């Protein structure tokens, strides 16, 4: 099947979709994204994703070219065009093509792109390391939004792969646990599930927000040593909640935070 | 005149050049760049730029699809195709289009793009602020390479514009001066010119390297308060060295570091 991409209002075959070489998303990482779950052919939690995108766009002084309802339609159209019943969508918003210069000139046209993807079958528990090379900068306002710059996380993932692990947990500058490379972390301690506050460098994840709202998880700063002492450890995003079986080679007791992200 | 872009081995009109929507440079800021001065129709300091690109590519585990000689040819061809006698080139290297996932799959084809630009006439002294919102993370290995992620610098530039200033100086997490948003800083103190070491979060700039090599500048950590006490202050990159007239609204004595970047 031909992959279909929604790009600036038009659905077209991926091979025919063109990003301008002057796009600031490419040249300066000047943009944001959202990863959205598709369930029963419908984009999930669109209001929450839209709100987070708005917060990011406000920080970046970017305008979102679609309102909530139009964005939901575009997401669902992209899912349908790719015959996605269960899977995911990625929405990318950049400041668009622009003349040279760091300070954007007014009147630019943002780039808004939506792509779809299917999901691999649910995997078993994962092994993680604590990244030594990169830290999450909890002092940056950019840690609170879902910006395009994922190189620190890519470097952490290289480090994990080098040690034969599946993922890495990033510490913040205070030496406490902030998040995994593509998900929030949930640590069971003293019988309850904890997750780092956004002020600790945790991305305000949507799976995380739903777990907090459901009262299944409580916010607390997580000392790095707690990861080794955990009574259970999970990594979650809107696509899955996965149990961690090992941290830095050391076994973690298996404890269930939630049977499935779909039940949230 | 039609702008010509060198893209993966071919020169073509900018309007006909296409970046793949799946390019990891766009989606994850997974790439590097260089800004290169053109003097007399020739790309300057190509060996230094190539060496810095290699250092970045090594950290990112990216392969550079061209050797030094072929890159110099591509740069000069792009300058010629755009009739650039004096100006600049931007070389962008990304990991290229790839399937979804943070960890790159082997065998991907990097994207290498070169664009040309003319320069505005040399400007007078600039005014700067010290950015309050974002800091340069001197602990990150990414601060030592020229990676695509420029959002912190864009936010700093917004802050400068809000205060009617031209540029912003970023402090590192230790509270010392690291660099400006698109150039290194040079601070005159006790009669000599100082610039922060790379370990302080300064990008290993090529203008900076040449000034150090010429013995015109010495490396030293720069306390933020020294900016206000400076006997002279400049911001430099390969395109220009500009004097700073005001820091945070306070006047800075005018002192010449170097009459021109062209003489280095």
XYZ file of N, CA, C and O in Angstrom, chain A residues 39-130:
368
model
N -6.796 4.274 17.718
C -7.540 3.117 18.247
C -8.880 3.058 17.533
O -9.607 4.052 17.515
N -9.168 1.921 16.939
C -10.424 1.775 16.192
C -10.517 2.795 15.055
O -11.592 3.310 14.751
N -9.360 3.096 14.464
C -9.349 4.007 13.323
C -9.416 5.478 13.689
O -9.394 6.340 12.809
N -9.490 5.779 14.987
C -9.628 7.170 15.430
C -8.392 7.631 16.209
O -7.859 6.872 17.026
N -8.000 8.868 15.973
C -6.925 9.470 16.771
C -7.410 9.635 18.213
O -8.521 10.098 18.452
N -6.577 9.241 19.159
C -6.953 9.274 20.586
C -6.444 10.544 21.261
O -5.375 11.051 20.907
N -7.156 10.992 22.250
C -6.692 12.081 23.120
C -6.284 13.329 22.338
O -5.304 13.999 22.676
N -7.044 13.634 21.317
C -6.651 14.752 20.452
C -6.638 16.068 21.228
O -5.752 16.902 21.028
N -7.586 16.237 22.146
C -7.606 17.498 22.916
C -6.336 17.676 23.738
O -5.786 18.777 23.812
N -5.878 16.585 24.352
C -4.649 16.682 25.149
C -3.444 16.982 24.246
O -2.575 17.776 24.598
N -3.369 16.312 23.118
C -2.246 16.576 22.201
C -2.288 18.018 21.697
O -1.258 18.686 21.610
N -3.487 18.469 21.383
C -3.621 19.839 20.879
C -3.182 20.846 21.950
O -2.486 21.823 21.656
N -3.573 20.591 23.190
C -3.204 21.502 24.286
C -1.689 21.541 24.479
O -1.104 22.608 24.690
N -1.042 20.362 24.385
C 0.414 20.348 24.551
C 1.086 21.055 23.377
O 2.054 21.803 23.552
N 0.554 20.830 22.182
C 1.091 21.510 20.998
C 0.936 23.029 21.141
O 1.848 23.791 20.796
N -0.193 23.443 21.666
C -0.424 24.880 21.890
C 0.596 25.459 22.865
O 1.106 26.561 22.667
N 0.875 24.716 23.932
C 1.859 25.192 24.914
C 3.234 25.340 24.256
O 3.941 26.329 24.476
N 3.593 24.366 23.434
C 4.870 24.439 22.727
C 4.895 25.589 21.738
O 5.872 26.331 21.644
N 3.789 25.730 21.001
C 3.712 26.784 19.985
C 3.789 28.163 20.639
O 4.376 29.097 20.088
N 3.221 28.268 21.817
C 3.276 29.534 22.549
C 4.726 29.859 22.938
O 5.197 30.979 22.732
N 5.445 28.878 23.443
C 6.856 29.103 23.793
C 7.671 29.471 22.562
O 8.525 30.363 22.606
N 7.393 28.790 21.454
C 8.165 29.019 20.222
C 7.621 30.198 19.401
O 8.202 30.544 18.372
N 6.514 30.773 19.843
C 5.855 31.876 19.111
C 5.497 31.442 17.680
O 5.739 32.165 16.709
N 4.950 30.253 17.617
C 4.549 29.633 16.360
C 3.041 29.632 16.314
O 2.386 29.426 17.335
N 2.463 29.808 15.123
C 1.022 29.676 15.067
C 0.663 28.310 14.510
O 1.316 27.797 13.601
N -0.354 27.693 15.101
C -0.830 26.391 14.627
C -1.863 26.674 13.545
O -2.846 27.365 13.805
N -1.642 26.171 12.333
C -2.539 26.563 11.236
C -3.932 25.935 11.292
O -4.778 26.312 10.485
N -4.173 25.022 12.222
C -5.493 24.399 12.330
C -6.018 24.518 13.748
O -5.245 24.448 14.711
N -7.331 24.654 13.878
C -7.958 24.560 15.177
C -8.118 23.105 15.590
O -7.797 22.192 14.822
N -8.647 22.902 16.798
C -8.767 21.544 17.338
C -9.601 20.631 16.442
O -9.190 19.508 16.127
N -10.769 21.100 16.007
C -11.667 20.232 15.227
C -11.040 19.871 13.883
O -11.075 18.704 13.458
N -10.438 20.856 13.226
C -9.815 20.598 11.922
C -8.617 19.667 12.091
O -8.345 18.824 11.223
N -7.903 19.816 13.203
C -6.753 18.932 13.419
C -7.224 17.496 13.648
O -6.628 16.548 13.112
N -8.293 17.333 14.407
C -8.838 15.986 14.632
C -9.252 15.362 13.303
O -8.984 14.185 13.044
N -9.889 16.169 12.442
C -10.293 15.664 11.117
C -9.070 15.244 10.304
O -9.059 14.174 9.697
N -8.050 16.090 10.289
C -6.832 15.786 9.514
C -6.178 14.502 10.031
O -5.702 13.666 9.249
N -6.147 14.342 11.346
C -5.549 13.132 11.937
C -6.341 11.897 11.515
O -5.769 10.893 11.071
N -7.656 11.975 11.619
C -8.494 10.818 11.273
C -8.447 10.511 9.779
O -8.447 9.340 9.384
N -8.374 11.551 8.954
C -8.242 11.349 7.507
C -6.926 10.635 7.169
O -6.887 9.776 6.291
N -5.872 11.027 7.883
C -4.572 10.385 7.623
C -4.601 8.921 8.054
O -4.063 8.049 7.363
N -5.238 8.649 9.191
C -5.377 7.260 9.640
C -6.160 6.462 8.603
O -5.754 5.355 8.202
N -7.258 7.034 8.121
C -8.103 6.334 7.141
C -7.350 6.108 5.833
O -7.402 5.019 5.249
N -6.622 7.137 5.371
C -5.902 7.030 4.095
C -4.832 5.949 4.147
O -4.420 5.418 3.116
N -4.373 5.636 5.363
C -3.361 4.598 5.532
C -3.964 3.304 6.083
O -3.223 2.417 6.524
N -5.287 3.228 6.079
C -6.012 2.038 6.568
C -5.530 1.611 7.956
O -5.357 0.433 8.235
N -5.298 2.611 8.800
C -4.815 2.332 10.152
C -5.995 2.153 11.096
O -6.742 3.108 11.342
N -6.166 0.967 11.627
C -7.180 0.742 12.659
C -6.540 0.908 14.037
O -7.042 1.625 14.890
N -5.409 0.224 14.221
C -4.622 0.359 15.449
C -3.216 0.773 15.020
O -2.635 0.133 14.146
N -2.694 1.810 15.609
C -1.365 2.261 15.218
C -1.085 3.628 15.794
O -1.536 3.950 16.904
N -0.383 4.428 15.033
C -0.023 5.743 15.530
C 0.076 6.751 14.415
O 0.148 6.414 13.231
N 0.061 8.021 14.812
C 0.235 9.132 13.883
C 1.324 10.024 14.466
O 1.447 10.149 15.687
N 2.085 10.621 13.602
C 3.015 11.643 14.049
C 2.641 12.948 13.381
O 2.554 13.013 12.150
N 2.411 13.958 14.197
C 2.128 15.301 13.688
C 3.373 16.150 13.921
O 3.891 16.212 15.040
N 3.872 16.760 12.862
C 5.066 17.606 12.954
C 4.689 19.021 12.544
O 4.079 19.218 11.493
N 5.029 19.978 13.375
C 4.757 21.395 13.088
C 6.081 22.143 13.121
O 6.779 22.125 14.136
N 6.447 22.758 12.002
C 7.676 23.561 11.998
C 7.340 25.007 11.624
O 6.226 25.296 11.183
N 8.322 25.880 11.783
C 8.091 27.276 11.410
C 8.085 27.445 9.885
O 7.782 28.525 9.394
N 8.399 26.375 9.163
C 8.298 26.411 7.706
C 9.506 27.023 7.024
O 10.488 27.391 7.667
N 9.444 27.121 5.689
C 10.557 27.679 4.915
C 10.719 29.161 5.241
O 9.725 29.863 5.440
N 11.946 29.614 5.296
C 12.198 31.005 5.676
C 13.548 31.436 5.156
O 14.427 30.607 4.922
N 13.728 32.747 4.981
C 15.060 33.231 4.631
C 16.027 32.981 5.789
O 15.613 32.724 6.924
N 17.313 33.041 5.488
C 18.366 32.829 6.457
C 18.244 33.778 7.655
O 17.819 34.910 7.488
N 18.665 33.319 8.831
C 18.638 34.162 10.024
C 17.978 33.430 11.175
O 17.025 32.688 10.978
N 18.509 33.665 12.382
C 17.988 32.933 13.534
C 16.621 33.460 13.955
O 15.711 32.696 14.274
N 16.496 34.786 13.963
C 15.220 35.397 14.354
C 14.250 35.278 13.195
O 14.527 35.764 12.099
N 13.112 34.609 13.394
C 12.204 34.428 12.254
C 11.610 35.753 11.798
O 11.341 36.637 12.610
N 11.421 35.880 10.496
C 10.738 37.061 9.966
C 9.232 36.824 10.060
O 8.770 35.694 9.945
N 8.444 37.885 10.278
C 6.986 37.698 10.388
C 6.395 37.239 9.061
O 6.979 37.462 8.003
N 5.257 36.579 9.158
C 4.520 36.236 7.943
C 4.900 34.920 7.307
O 4.441 34.602 6.216
N 5.762 34.138 7.972
C 6.129 32.836 7.421
C 4.968 31.851 7.490
O 4.042 32.033 8.283
N 5.009 30.835 6.640
C 3.970 29.804 6.617
C 4.495 28.555 7.299
O 5.409 27.911 6.783
N 3.920 28.180 8.449
C 4.379 26.959 9.119
C 4.154 25.724 8.238
O 3.304 25.724 7.351
N 4.922 24.702 8.482
C 4.723 23.399 7.849
C 4.004 22.496 8.852
O 4.441 22.370 9.994
N 2.903 21.893 8.433
C 2.194 20.941 9.283
C 2.067 19.642 8.513
O 1.536 19.613 7.395
N 2.592 18.586 9.116
C 2.654 17.298 8.426
C 2.145 16.203 9.358
O 2.438 16.209 10.547
N 1.378 15.274 8.810
C 0.910 14.122 9.598
C 1.249 12.849 8.834
O 0.927 12.731 7.650
N 1.903 11.934 9.509
C 2.207 10.629 8.921
C 1.631 9.545 9.823
O 1.411 9.773 11.024
N 1.383 8.387 9.261
C 0.824 7.276 10.029
C 1.786 6.108 10.092
O 2.673 5.992 9.241
N 1.629 5.286 11.098
C 2.485 4.093 11.190
C 1.750 2.999 11.955
O 0.925 3.279 12.824
N 2.066 1.765 11.590
C 1.524 0.643 12.348
C 2.477 0.327 13.494
O 3.612 0.800 13.523
N 2.003 -0.452 14.431
C 2.814 -0.752 15.613
C 3.311 -2.181 15.561
O 2.607 -3.066 15.092
N 4.530 -2.400 16.086
C 4.992 -3.783 16.218
C 4.129 -4.489 17.269
O 3.499 -3.820 18.097
N 4.068 -5.810 17.259
C 3.314 -6.509 18.310
C 3.891 -6.149 19.679
O 5.089 -5.865 19.784
N 3.036 -6.115 20.733
C 3.528 -5.727 22.055
C 4.727 -6.576 22.465
O 4.697 -7.799 22.312
N 5.759 -5.931 22.963
C 6.965 -6.656 23.346
C 6.965 -6.977 24.835
O 6.108 -6.510 25.590
N 7.909 -7.767 25.259
C 8.036 -8.126 26.673
C 8.760 -7.036 27.437
O 8.969 -5.942 26.928
N 9.151 -7.338 28.674
C 9.873 -6.357 29.493
C 11.200 -5.963 28.843
O 11.791 -6.755 28.117
N 11.621 -4.755 29.097
C 12.834 -4.219 28.478
C 13.952 -4.069 29.503
O 13.717 -4.070 30.711
N 15.167 -3.962 29.000
C 16.312 -3.660 29.864
C 16.749 -2.227 29.594
O 16.715 -1.771 28.452
N 17.131 -1.530 30.641
C 17.562 -0.135 30.474
C 18.897 0.102 31.173
O 19.283 -0.657 32.070
N 19.562 1.137 30.725
C 20.733 1.636 31.445
C 20.417 3.049 31.916
O 19.418 3.644 31.498
N 21.277 3.595 32.755
C 21.199 5.019 33.078
C 22.241 5.708 32.206
O 23.424 5.372 32.273
